[in-house]
Short mmCIF file of C-alpha atoms and ligand atoms in Angstrom, two decimals:
data_model
loop_
_atom_site.label_atom_id
_atom_site.label_comp_id
_atom_site.label_asym_id
_atom_site.label_seq_id
_atom_site.Cartn_x
_atom_site.Cartn_y
_atom_site.Cartn_z
CA MET Q 148 21.00 17.68 -2.00
CA PRO Q 149 21.94 18.81 -5.49
CA GLU Q 150 22.45 22.91 -5.52
CA LYS Q 151 20.62 22.89 -8.93
CA ASN Q 152 17.07 24.12 -8.83
CA ILE Q 153 15.33 21.19 -9.74
CA GLU Q 154 11.87 20.79 -11.10
CA ALA Q 155 9.86 17.27 -12.09
CA CYS Q 156 7.64 16.74 -14.86
CA ILE Q 157 5.76 13.55 -14.59
CA LEU Q 158 3.74 11.98 -17.50
CA ALA Q 159 0.68 10.71 -16.23
CA ALA Q 160 -2.13 11.41 -18.90
CA GLY Q 161 -2.45 7.96 -20.45
CA MET Q 162 -5.32 5.97 -19.53
CA GLY Q 163 -3.52 2.59 -19.99
CA THR Q 164 -5.71 1.05 -22.70
CA ARG Q 165 -3.99 -2.16 -22.61
CA MET Q 166 -4.99 -2.41 -18.78
CA ARG Q 167 -8.72 -2.30 -19.98
CA SER Q 168 -9.64 -0.33 -16.77
CA ASN Q 169 -11.66 2.58 -16.07
CA ARG Q 170 -9.24 4.06 -13.75
CA PRO Q 171 -6.39 6.01 -15.02
CA LYS Q 172 -3.22 4.19 -15.28
CA VAL Q 173 -1.31 6.17 -12.47
CA LEU Q 174 -4.15 5.11 -10.06
CA GLN Q 175 -3.25 1.66 -10.29
CA ARG Q 176 -1.80 0.15 -7.23
CA LEU Q 177 1.80 -1.38 -6.63
CA ALA Q 178 2.08 -2.42 -2.97
CA GLY Q 179 -1.17 -1.25 -2.12
CA ARG Q 180 -0.50 2.58 -3.33
CA PRO Q 181 -1.02 4.13 -6.52
CA LEU Q 182 1.70 4.09 -8.73
CA LEU Q 183 1.96 8.14 -8.71
CA ALA Q 184 2.29 7.94 -5.27
CA HIS Q 185 5.46 6.23 -5.13
CA LEU Q 186 6.91 8.68 -7.58
CA LEU Q 187 5.86 11.54 -5.72
CA ASP Q 188 7.37 10.30 -2.48
CA THR Q 189 10.67 9.14 -3.87
CA LEU Q 190 11.01 12.54 -5.73
CA ASP Q 191 10.17 14.29 -2.38
CA ALA Q 192 13.92 13.20 -0.92
CA LEU Q 193 15.02 15.30 -3.84
CA GLU Q 194 13.38 18.50 -2.64
CA PRO Q 195 12.30 19.71 -6.36
CA SER Q 196 11.07 23.28 -6.45
CA ARG Q 197 8.02 21.96 -7.87
CA ILE Q 198 6.72 18.96 -9.37
CA HIS Q 199 4.40 19.28 -12.50
CA VAL Q 200 2.30 16.27 -13.22
CA VAL Q 201 0.45 16.17 -16.84
CA ILE Q 202 -2.95 14.69 -16.48
CA GLY Q 203 -5.75 13.91 -18.83
CA GLU Q 204 -8.45 11.72 -18.83
CA GLY Q 205 -9.66 10.84 -15.25
CA SER Q 206 -7.71 13.82 -14.07
CA GLU Q 207 -10.40 14.41 -11.32
CA LEU Q 208 -10.04 10.89 -9.91
CA ILE Q 209 -6.12 11.69 -9.74
CA GLN Q 210 -6.23 14.80 -8.31
CA ALA Q 211 -8.91 13.43 -5.53
CA ALA Q 212 -6.74 10.75 -4.74
CA PHE Q 213 -3.88 13.25 -4.00
CA PRO Q 214 -5.63 15.94 -1.84
CA ASP Q 215 -2.34 16.74 0.03
CA ALA Q 216 0.22 16.65 -2.55
CA LYS Q 217 1.95 19.82 -1.83
CA ASN Q 218 4.33 21.40 -4.27
CA VAL Q 219 2.22 19.27 -7.22
CA ASN Q 220 1.23 21.57 -10.24
CA TRP Q 221 -1.48 19.82 -12.00
CA VAL Q 222 -1.17 20.34 -15.84
CA MET Q 223 -4.18 19.49 -18.22
CA GLN Q 224 -3.32 17.81 -21.61
CA THR Q 225 -6.91 17.72 -23.23
CA GLU Q 226 -5.68 15.82 -26.15
CA ARG Q 227 -3.42 13.23 -25.83
CA LEU Q 228 -0.66 13.79 -28.60
CA GLY Q 229 2.22 12.27 -27.37
CA THR Q 230 4.75 12.40 -24.77
CA GLY Q 231 6.59 15.18 -26.31
CA HIS Q 232 3.28 17.02 -26.53
CA ALA Q 233 2.75 16.15 -22.69
CA VAL Q 234 5.81 17.88 -22.09
CA MET Q 235 4.84 20.90 -24.20
CA GLN Q 236 2.10 21.38 -21.79
CA ALA Q 237 4.07 21.61 -18.79
CA ALA Q 238 6.79 24.03 -20.39
CA THR Q 239 5.17 27.39 -19.97
CA HIS Q 240 5.55 26.65 -16.21
CA PHE Q 241 8.97 25.91 -15.84
CA SER Q 242 11.34 28.39 -14.37
CA PRO Q 243 13.72 29.36 -16.79
CA GLY Q 244 16.81 28.41 -14.85
CA SER Q 245 15.77 25.14 -13.53
CA HIS Q 246 16.71 21.68 -14.42
CA VAL Q 247 13.90 19.72 -15.56
CA ILE Q 248 13.65 15.65 -14.62
CA MET Q 249 11.17 14.15 -16.75
CA LEU Q 250 9.80 10.93 -15.49
CA LEU Q 251 6.87 8.60 -17.06
CA GLY Q 252 4.30 8.08 -14.74
CA ASP Q 253 3.80 4.33 -15.37
CA ALA Q 254 7.62 3.57 -14.01
CA PRO Q 255 6.76 3.81 -10.19
CA LEU Q 256 10.10 2.47 -8.64
CA ILE Q 257 12.82 4.75 -9.57
CA SER Q 258 15.06 5.05 -6.74
CA VAL Q 259 16.27 8.38 -5.11
CA ASP Q 260 20.12 7.45 -5.78
CA THR Q 261 18.91 7.28 -9.53
CA LEU Q 262 17.28 10.63 -9.55
CA THR Q 263 20.12 11.90 -7.62
CA THR Q 264 22.60 10.85 -10.15
CA MET Q 265 20.41 12.36 -12.74
CA ALA Q 266 19.96 15.62 -11.31
CA GLN Q 267 23.94 15.72 -11.08
CA MET Q 268 24.46 15.03 -14.74
CA ASP Q 269 26.62 17.42 -16.17
CA CYS Q 270 24.97 17.98 -19.71
CA ASP Q 271 22.30 19.92 -21.52
CA LEU Q 272 20.16 16.67 -21.88
CA GLY Q 273 20.65 13.55 -19.99
CA VAL Q 274 18.61 10.25 -20.71
CA LEU Q 275 18.48 7.53 -18.43
CA THR Q 276 18.70 4.07 -20.09
CA VAL Q 277 19.02 0.51 -19.33
CA ASP Q 278 20.21 -2.97 -21.24
CA MET Q 279 17.30 -4.94 -21.88
CA LYS Q 280 17.62 -8.58 -22.92
CA ASP Q 281 14.28 -7.97 -24.89
CA PRO Q 282 14.01 -4.60 -26.04
CA CYS Q 283 10.88 -5.05 -27.84
CA ASN Q 284 8.46 -2.07 -28.02
CA TYR Q 285 11.17 0.34 -26.36
CA GLY Q 286 12.97 3.14 -27.53
CA ARG Q 287 16.32 2.41 -28.61
CA ILE Q 288 19.45 4.44 -27.69
CA VAL Q 289 21.28 5.14 -30.86
CA ARG Q 290 24.90 6.16 -30.61
CA ASP Q 291 27.59 7.43 -33.13
CA VAL Q 292 31.08 5.75 -33.61
CA ASN Q 293 32.31 7.46 -30.72
CA GLY Q 294 29.44 6.26 -28.26
CA ASN Q 295 27.76 9.78 -28.21
CA VAL Q 296 24.04 9.55 -27.93
CA THR Q 297 22.59 10.98 -31.10
CA ALA Q 298 19.00 9.79 -31.05
CA ILE Q 299 16.02 7.58 -29.81
CA VAL Q 300 14.45 5.54 -32.31
CA GLU Q 301 10.93 3.98 -31.20
CA GLU Q 302 10.22 0.58 -32.11
CA ARG Q 303 7.73 1.29 -34.78
CA ASP Q 304 10.17 3.62 -36.82
CA ALA Q 305 13.18 1.49 -36.07
CA THR Q 306 15.22 -0.09 -38.76
CA VAL Q 307 16.15 -3.88 -38.51
CA GLU Q 308 19.88 -2.86 -37.45
CA GLN Q 309 18.44 -0.07 -34.70
CA LYS Q 310 15.63 -3.02 -33.46
CA ALA Q 311 18.88 -5.29 -32.37
CA ILE Q 312 20.04 -2.44 -30.18
CA GLN Q 313 19.60 -3.67 -26.50
CA GLU Q 314 20.12 -0.43 -24.85
CA ILE Q 315 16.39 1.33 -24.17
CA ASN Q 316 15.29 4.73 -23.17
CA THR Q 317 13.67 4.06 -19.95
CA GLY Q 318 11.32 7.35 -20.37
CA GLY Q 319 13.55 9.19 -17.70
CA MET Q 320 15.38 12.27 -18.91
CA VAL Q 321 16.83 15.49 -17.23
CA ALA Q 322 17.37 18.86 -19.23
CA LYS Q 323 17.92 22.46 -18.94
CA ALA Q 324 14.43 24.03 -18.61
CA SER Q 325 15.10 27.01 -21.32
CA LEU Q 326 17.07 24.65 -24.00
CA LEU Q 327 14.02 21.98 -23.26
CA SER Q 328 11.29 24.55 -24.11
CA HIS Q 329 13.54 25.42 -27.23
CA TRP Q 330 13.78 22.03 -28.58
CA LEU Q 331 9.93 21.32 -27.88
CA THR Q 332 9.07 23.97 -30.48
CA SER Q 333 10.77 21.73 -33.07
CA LEU Q 334 9.16 18.50 -32.63
CA ASP Q 335 6.56 17.51 -35.32
CA CYS Q 336 4.67 14.51 -35.64
CA LYS Q 337 6.03 12.96 -38.60
CA ASN Q 338 6.37 9.36 -37.51
CA ASP Q 339 4.42 6.08 -37.51
CA GLN Q 340 2.42 7.00 -34.22
CA ARG Q 341 1.37 10.46 -35.71
CA GLU Q 342 2.36 12.18 -32.36
CA TYR Q 343 4.83 14.43 -30.78
CA LEU Q 344 7.49 12.11 -29.23
CA LEU Q 345 9.72 13.40 -26.38
CA THR Q 346 12.29 10.94 -27.56
CA ASP Q 347 12.73 13.25 -30.66
CA ILE Q 348 14.52 15.91 -28.67
CA VAL Q 349 17.52 13.71 -28.17
CA ALA Q 350 18.27 14.40 -31.98
CA ILE Q 351 17.13 17.76 -32.08
CA ALA Q 352 19.63 18.56 -29.14
CA ALA Q 353 22.20 16.46 -30.58
CA ASN Q 354 21.94 18.20 -34.26
CA ALA Q 355 22.22 21.50 -32.39
CA GLY Q 356 25.67 20.76 -30.90
CA CYS Q 357 24.36 20.25 -27.35
CA LYS Q 358 25.91 18.03 -24.92
CA VAL Q 359 23.70 14.68 -24.57
CA SER Q 360 24.83 12.05 -22.24
CA ALA Q 361 23.36 8.88 -21.00
CA TYR Q 362 23.45 7.25 -17.63
CA LYS Q 363 22.96 3.52 -17.84
CA THR Q 364 21.66 2.08 -14.71
CA SER Q 365 21.76 -1.85 -14.15
CA GLU Q 366 18.45 -1.70 -11.95
CA VAL Q 367 16.06 -2.94 -14.46
CA THR Q 368 13.42 -3.10 -11.71
CA GLU Q 369 13.69 0.53 -11.08
CA VAL Q 370 13.00 1.80 -14.47
CA THR Q 371 10.53 -0.76 -15.61
CA GLY Q 372 7.39 0.51 -17.00
CA ILE Q 373 3.88 -0.47 -16.42
CA ASN Q 374 1.50 -1.14 -19.48
CA THR Q 375 -0.47 -4.35 -18.41
CA PHE Q 376 -1.63 -6.15 -15.42
CA GLU Q 377 0.62 -8.95 -16.10
CA GLN Q 378 3.41 -6.42 -15.96
CA LEU Q 379 2.16 -4.76 -12.81
CA ALA Q 380 2.00 -8.16 -11.18
CA SER Q 381 5.61 -9.12 -11.88
CA LEU Q 382 6.76 -5.65 -10.65
CA GLU Q 383 4.85 -6.19 -7.34
CA LYS Q 384 6.51 -9.78 -6.93
CA GLU Q 385 9.95 -8.24 -7.83
CA HIS Q 386 9.07 -5.25 -5.57
CA GLN Q 387 7.83 -7.41 -2.85
CA GLY Q 388 11.01 -10.10 -3.04
CA ARG Q 389 13.23 -6.73 -2.65
CA ASN Q 390 11.03 -5.77 0.40
CA ALA Q 391 11.63 -9.17 2.19
CA LEU Q 392 15.52 -8.99 1.37
CA LYS Q 393 15.74 -5.56 2.79
CA LEU Q 394 14.03 -6.79 6.25
CA MET Q 395 16.14 -10.13 6.23
CA GLU Q 396 19.31 -8.01 5.92
CA GLN Q 397 18.13 -6.17 8.85
CA GLY Q 398 17.90 -9.69 10.94
CA VAL Q 399 14.01 -10.40 10.49
CA HIS Q 400 13.40 -14.19 10.01
CA ILE Q 401 11.06 -14.17 7.48
CA ILE Q 402 10.02 -17.81 6.89
CA ASP Q 403 9.11 -17.60 3.05
CA PRO Q 404 10.12 -14.24 1.53
CA SER Q 405 7.90 -14.96 -1.56
CA ARG Q 406 4.89 -14.96 0.85
CA PHE Q 407 5.49 -11.72 2.43
CA ASP Q 408 4.02 -8.30 1.29
CA LEU Q 409 4.92 -4.85 2.75
CA ARG Q 410 2.21 -2.16 1.65
CA GLY Q 411 3.65 0.65 3.19
CA GLU Q 412 6.83 0.81 5.68
CA VAL Q 413 7.80 -1.20 8.75
CA LYS Q 414 10.43 -0.28 11.50
CA VAL Q 415 11.65 -3.81 12.64
CA GLY Q 416 13.74 -4.46 15.99
CA LYS Q 417 15.86 -7.75 16.52
CA ASP Q 418 14.56 -11.40 16.83
CA ILE Q 419 11.41 -11.18 14.93
CA VAL Q 420 9.79 -13.87 13.14
CA ILE Q 421 7.33 -13.64 10.24
CA ASP Q 422 5.45 -16.98 9.29
CA ILE Q 423 3.79 -17.01 5.75
CA ASN Q 424 1.03 -14.94 4.08
CA VAL Q 425 1.57 -11.72 6.17
CA ILE Q 426 0.75 -8.47 4.69
CA LEU Q 427 1.93 -5.50 6.53
CA GLU Q 428 0.17 -2.13 5.76
CA GLY Q 429 0.89 1.57 6.06
CA LYS Q 430 3.12 2.35 9.10
CA VAL Q 431 4.00 -0.76 11.18
CA VAL Q 432 6.10 -0.99 14.39
CA LEU Q 433 7.66 -4.35 15.29
CA GLU Q 434 9.73 -4.27 18.52
CA ASP Q 435 12.30 -7.05 19.24
CA GLY Q 436 11.31 -10.51 19.64
CA VAL Q 437 7.94 -10.14 17.91
CA THR Q 438 6.16 -13.55 16.35
CA ILE Q 439 3.81 -13.05 13.50
CA GLY Q 440 1.82 -16.48 12.49
CA ALA Q 441 0.55 -17.34 9.13
CA ASN Q 442 -2.08 -15.35 7.47
CA CYS Q 443 -2.15 -12.16 9.74
CA ILE Q 444 -2.57 -8.47 8.39
CA ILE Q 445 -1.12 -5.62 10.35
CA LYS Q 446 -1.93 -2.08 9.41
CA ASP Q 447 -0.85 1.22 10.79
CA SER Q 448 -0.07 -0.42 14.31
CA LYS Q 449 2.65 -1.07 16.75
CA ILE Q 450 3.40 -4.41 18.14
CA GLY Q 451 5.63 -4.54 21.56
CA ARG Q 452 8.52 -6.51 22.67
CA ASN Q 453 7.95 -10.46 22.60
CA THR Q 454 4.38 -10.29 21.61
CA VAL Q 455 2.95 -13.41 19.88
CA ILE Q 456 0.62 -12.52 17.01
CA LYS Q 457 -0.98 -15.78 16.24
CA SER Q 458 -2.23 -17.03 12.87
CA ASN Q 459 -5.18 -15.15 10.91
CA SER Q 460 -5.15 -12.29 13.01
CA VAL Q 461 -6.41 -8.64 11.44
CA ILE Q 462 -5.09 -5.63 13.51
CA ASP Q 463 -5.51 -2.01 12.41
CA GLU Q 464 -4.64 1.53 14.14
CA THR Q 465 -3.54 -0.46 17.36
CA ILE Q 466 -1.10 -0.31 19.93
CA VAL Q 467 -0.09 -3.82 21.33
CA GLU Q 468 2.61 -3.57 24.14
CA ALA Q 469 4.95 -5.88 25.42
CA ASP Q 470 4.45 -9.69 26.16
CA CYS Q 471 0.97 -9.87 24.77
CA SER Q 472 -0.68 -12.85 22.96
CA VAL Q 473 -3.12 -12.07 20.20
CA GLY Q 474 -5.15 -14.82 18.22
CA PRO Q 475 -5.29 -16.89 16.26
CA PHE Q 476 -8.36 -15.33 14.68
CA ALA Q 477 -8.36 -12.19 16.75
CA ARG Q 478 -9.55 -8.90 15.23
CA LEU Q 479 -8.04 -5.48 16.74
CA ARG Q 480 -9.79 -2.67 15.17
CA PRO Q 481 -8.82 1.10 15.28
CA GLY Q 482 -8.49 2.65 18.60
CA THR Q 483 -7.33 -0.32 20.42
CA HIS Q 484 -4.62 -0.55 22.75
CA LEU Q 485 -3.52 -3.52 24.84
CA LYS Q 486 -1.18 -2.94 27.68
CA LYS Q 487 1.71 -5.08 28.57
CA ALA Q 488 0.75 -9.00 28.66
CA VAL Q 489 -2.59 -9.03 27.91
CA ALA Q 490 -4.33 -12.10 25.95
CA VAL Q 491 -6.65 -11.71 23.19
CA GLY Q 492 -7.77 -15.24 21.86
CA ASN Q 493 -9.86 -16.68 19.07
CA PHE Q 494 -12.82 -14.73 17.93
CA VAL Q 495 -12.41 -11.73 20.02
CA GLU Q 496 -13.25 -8.55 18.32
CA VAL Q 497 -11.73 -5.07 19.79
CA LYS Q 498 -12.56 -1.91 18.99
CA LYS Q 499 -11.49 1.44 20.52
CA SER Q 500 -10.81 -0.05 23.86
CA THR Q 501 -8.16 -0.48 26.27
CA LEU Q 502 -7.12 -3.46 28.22
CA GLY Q 503 -5.31 -3.10 31.12
CA GLU Q 504 -2.00 -4.97 32.05
CA GLY Q 505 -2.54 -8.61 32.47
CA SER Q 506 -6.10 -8.67 31.47
CA LYS Q 507 -7.69 -11.67 29.30
CA ALA Q 508 -10.39 -12.01 26.68
CA SER Q 509 -9.54 -15.43 25.71
CA HIS Q 510 -12.51 -16.73 23.48
CA LEU Q 511 -15.67 -15.35 21.45
CA ALA Q 512 -15.99 -11.73 22.86
CA TYR Q 513 -16.72 -8.13 21.48
CA LEU Q 514 -15.28 -5.40 23.41
CA GLY Q 515 -16.10 -1.99 21.78
CA ASP Q 516 -15.91 1.53 23.15
CA SER Q 517 -14.40 0.08 26.50
CA THR Q 518 -11.97 0.92 29.08
CA ILE Q 519 -10.83 -2.33 30.90
CA GLY Q 520 -8.49 -2.22 33.70
CA THR Q 521 -5.80 -4.51 34.99
CA SER Q 522 -6.10 -8.24 35.39
CA VAL Q 523 -9.72 -8.55 34.27
CA ASN Q 524 -10.95 -11.66 33.08
CA ILE Q 525 -13.74 -11.27 29.99
CA GLY Q 526 -15.37 -14.67 29.51
CA ALA Q 527 -16.20 -16.30 26.41
CA GLY Q 528 -19.31 -14.97 24.54
CA THR Q 529 -19.19 -11.58 26.46
CA ILE Q 530 -20.54 -8.47 24.52
CA THR Q 531 -20.46 -4.94 25.29
CA CYS Q 532 -23.60 -3.68 23.84
CA ASN Q 533 -22.21 -0.37 22.89
CA TYR Q 534 -24.70 0.85 20.06
CA ASP Q 535 -28.25 1.65 20.89
CA GLY Q 536 -28.86 2.04 17.18
CA VAL Q 537 -28.22 5.78 17.00
CA SER Q 538 -25.26 6.73 19.43
CA LYS Q 539 -22.42 4.66 20.62
CA HIS Q 540 -22.14 4.45 24.55
CA GLU Q 541 -18.96 3.62 27.09
CA THR Q 542 -18.20 0.52 29.14
CA HIS Q 543 -15.81 0.77 31.69
CA ILE Q 544 -14.47 -2.17 33.65
CA GLU Q 545 -12.35 -1.37 36.89
CA ASP Q 546 -9.34 -3.73 37.75
CA ASN Q 547 -9.55 -7.35 38.80
CA VAL Q 548 -13.26 -7.73 37.58
CA PHE Q 549 -14.56 -11.10 36.40
CA VAL Q 550 -16.70 -11.23 33.86
CA GLY Q 551 -18.34 -14.80 33.33
CA SER Q 552 -19.09 -16.18 30.03
CA ASN Q 553 -22.41 -15.07 27.82
CA ALA Q 554 -22.63 -11.62 29.64
CA SER Q 555 -23.96 -8.85 27.80
CA LEU Q 556 -22.74 -5.31 29.18
CA VAL Q 557 -25.22 -2.80 27.99
CA ALA Q 558 -23.42 0.56 27.74
CA PRO Q 559 -22.94 2.91 29.53
CA VAL Q 560 -22.24 1.02 32.11
CA THR Q 561 -19.40 0.57 34.73
CA ILE Q 562 -18.45 -2.42 36.67
CA GLY Q 563 -16.65 -1.65 40.08
CA GLU Q 564 -13.38 -2.95 40.99
CA GLY Q 565 -13.03 -6.62 42.20
CA SER Q 566 -16.74 -7.45 41.13
CA THR Q 567 -17.89 -10.86 39.48
CA ILE Q 568 -20.78 -10.98 36.79
CA GLY Q 569 -22.46 -14.08 36.68
CA ALA Q 570 -22.45 -16.20 33.26
CA GLY Q 571 -25.10 -15.27 31.19
CA SER Q 572 -25.97 -12.02 32.81
CA THR Q 573 -27.53 -8.91 30.99
CA ILE Q 574 -25.93 -5.96 33.23
CA THR Q 575 -28.10 -2.91 32.30
CA ARG Q 576 -26.93 -0.94 35.53
CA ASP Q 577 -23.59 0.22 37.05
CA VAL Q 578 -22.25 -2.44 39.48
CA GLU Q 579 -20.36 -1.32 42.44
CA GLY Q 580 -17.01 -2.64 43.53
CA ASN Q 581 -16.30 -6.15 45.17
CA VAL Q 582 -20.05 -7.51 44.62
CA LEU Q 583 -21.36 -10.63 42.64
CA ALA Q 584 -24.03 -9.32 39.90
CA VAL Q 585 -26.37 -11.83 38.51
CA SER Q 586 -29.29 -11.30 36.25
CA ARG Q 587 -30.65 -14.21 34.65
CA GLY Q 588 -33.55 -16.60 35.17
CA ARG Q 589 -33.50 -18.86 38.07
CA GLN Q 590 -32.67 -22.73 36.97
CA LYS Q 591 -36.16 -24.34 37.14
CA ILE Q 592 -36.06 -28.44 37.59
CA ILE Q 593 -39.21 -30.16 35.74
CA SER Q 594 -39.04 -33.79 36.74
CA HIS Q 595 -40.56 -36.63 34.63
CA TRP Q 596 -40.63 -34.29 31.73
CA GLN Q 597 -41.42 -36.26 28.47
CA ARG Q 598 -39.25 -34.85 25.54
CA PRO Q 599 -41.69 -35.22 22.26
CA ALA Q 600 -40.66 -38.15 20.29
CA LYS Q 601 -40.59 -38.71 16.45
CA LYS Q 602 -43.45 -40.77 15.02
CA SER Q 603 -41.81 -43.92 13.32
CA LEU Q 604 -41.45 -43.74 9.55
CA LYS Q 605 -43.54 -45.68 7.34
CA LYS Q 606 -41.94 -48.78 6.12
CA ASP Q 607 -43.27 -48.56 2.34
CA ARG Q 608 -41.95 -44.85 1.80
CA PRO Q 609 -41.06 -44.24 -1.78
CA GLY Q 610 -37.20 -44.49 -2.15
CA LYS Q 611 -36.75 -45.84 1.43
CA LYS Q 612 -35.95 -49.44 2.13
C1 UD1 Z 1950 7.61 5.44 -23.74
C2 UD1 Z 1950 8.87 6.32 -24.66
C3 UD1 Z 1950 9.62 5.23 -25.09
C4 UD1 Z 1950 10.34 4.18 -23.71
C5 UD1 Z 1950 9.20 4.03 -22.87
C6 UD1 Z 1950 9.62 3.33 -21.44
C7 UD1 Z 1950 8.04 7.98 -25.94
C8 UD1 Z 1950 7.77 8.21 -27.14
N1 UD1 Z 1950 8.49 6.59 -25.92
O1 UD1 Z 1950 7.16 4.46 -24.64
O2 UD1 Z 1950 10.87 5.28 -25.93
O3 UD1 Z 1950 11.45 3.02 -24.14
O4 UD1 Z 1950 8.15 4.77 -22.86
O5 UD1 Z 1950 8.62 2.87 -20.94
O6 UD1 Z 1950 8.44 8.64 -25.04
N2 UD1 Z 1950 1.63 10.11 -21.57
C9 UD1 Z 1950 1.21 11.28 -21.66
N3 UD1 Z 1950 0.55 12.05 -22.68
C10 UD1 Z 1950 0.47 11.48 -23.92
C11 UD1 Z 1950 1.07 10.38 -24.34
C12 UD1 Z 1950 1.62 9.55 -22.96
O7 UD1 Z 1950 1.08 12.17 -20.50
O8 UD1 Z 1950 0.10 12.34 -24.73
C13 UD1 Z 1950 2.30 9.71 -20.67
C14 UD1 Z 1950 1.59 8.12 -20.25
O9 UD1 Z 1950 0.71 8.38 -19.37
C15 UD1 Z 1950 2.58 7.33 -19.77
C16 UD1 Z 1950 4.00 7.91 -20.32
O10 UD1 Z 1950 3.61 9.06 -20.70
O11 UD1 Z 1950 3.08 7.74 -18.34
C17 UD1 Z 1950 4.44 7.25 -21.55
O12 UD1 Z 1950 3.54 6.90 -22.54
P1 UD1 Z 1950 3.44 5.55 -23.20
O13 UD1 Z 1950 2.41 5.51 -24.12
O14 UD1 Z 1950 3.20 4.35 -22.05
O15 UD1 Z 1950 4.90 5.30 -23.90
P2 UD1 Z 1950 5.55 3.95 -24.32
O16 UD1 Z 1950 5.04 3.36 -25.54
O17 UD1 Z 1950 5.58 3.11 -23.11
CA1 CA Z 1951 4.86 2.99 -21.00
#
């Protein structure tokens, strides 16, 4: 980590007019998280002493979205008078000896490496630049005959020759706080936009004989800014492609990287196979040999060795241990824990429940607020009736219980070890161990029963022949 005292200043006061949204631009989501969250996380690695975030319209929404943002100093920019004006609002908070890294809130994918390089630049003012095939709408980097950076010229103020320059301003800059504050006092708004442009500090610094350097990155994705949903979508695609590539490099077999989404972090073991349209969200752990079928969503969960998650399953805040089989079409809700070799099949919903080793709920069941022992069989259509309209109650099913199909277990209730519940039973009281509990009407046989017959249709009904 750099020894300099680093502060950061993120410009995030824009509403992103070009997105036509009621939401501040930095709250738009990339990979499932607000743009600003990406920047704050990446900056964290640099251990800056403070992060000043300049906000304006929708500031309450932004602050509310980051209730635990330690180290963030929210700075209000009530009038949006340009990027230079935005930094001016933060400047009074800079500590004199520090180096300030300035970033645009709408460019979320800058890397720790790039930030570290910027922090280590030996100059008074450093500018992060990149070559763009189509530099249209960006500020152009103007250099003198010796290659020294002398100015940044915005598209609207650029001459025809300047417009041909392909090296552009990414918006990332680093400067000594005391000099920066001084340069900012010289800014004016004599430009086509009538704004205080941060980019003008480059010419101000260069003219004052200060050392201005550029660090040109080749990572266009890292510095791509978002102004429209179209740009957001293409950055998302690019970002997801990279996520998939990184995982493949770690040995994960992703069947189609263009149909894989990571919206958080995943820790992977070996020999994992991920079929198409899988979304991993939050913090996910996949141990060796896990297979995930098509169209699964797995969020904040841990999947144990050799477990198979079959297609169309949705898993949230769940621990699935080794050798389990889940799905197709299973839903595991928060607080679920499947121990070793559990099978949860199609159209089974489990919430806040533990299933012991080797237990099975193969089809069409709801298991909520329940503790289920080892080697239990839950028949199709079984429901734990955990809610009485006011409170939730628990169901305990001990080891080796066999619950027949279509049973309703009205909680709170305990089914003792080794017992059997007859199909179609409604169990309202505790069942002791090793018994058969049946509660259903006895079957009656009515002989010679005549089923009602339909009257024959009239032949001359209109429209019928
Ligand atoms: C800016 C740069 C341009 C660069 C481009 C890279 C300036 C003058 N121009 O242009 O050189 O090539 O980014 O993407 O800096 N903001 C505020 N307060 C304001 C104005 C803007 O906080 O008063 C924030 C916005 O929320 C945004 C960022 O600053 O996050 C950049 O503003 P934007 O208007 O998008 O600048 P660009 O026209 O993209
Ligand atoms: Ca922009």
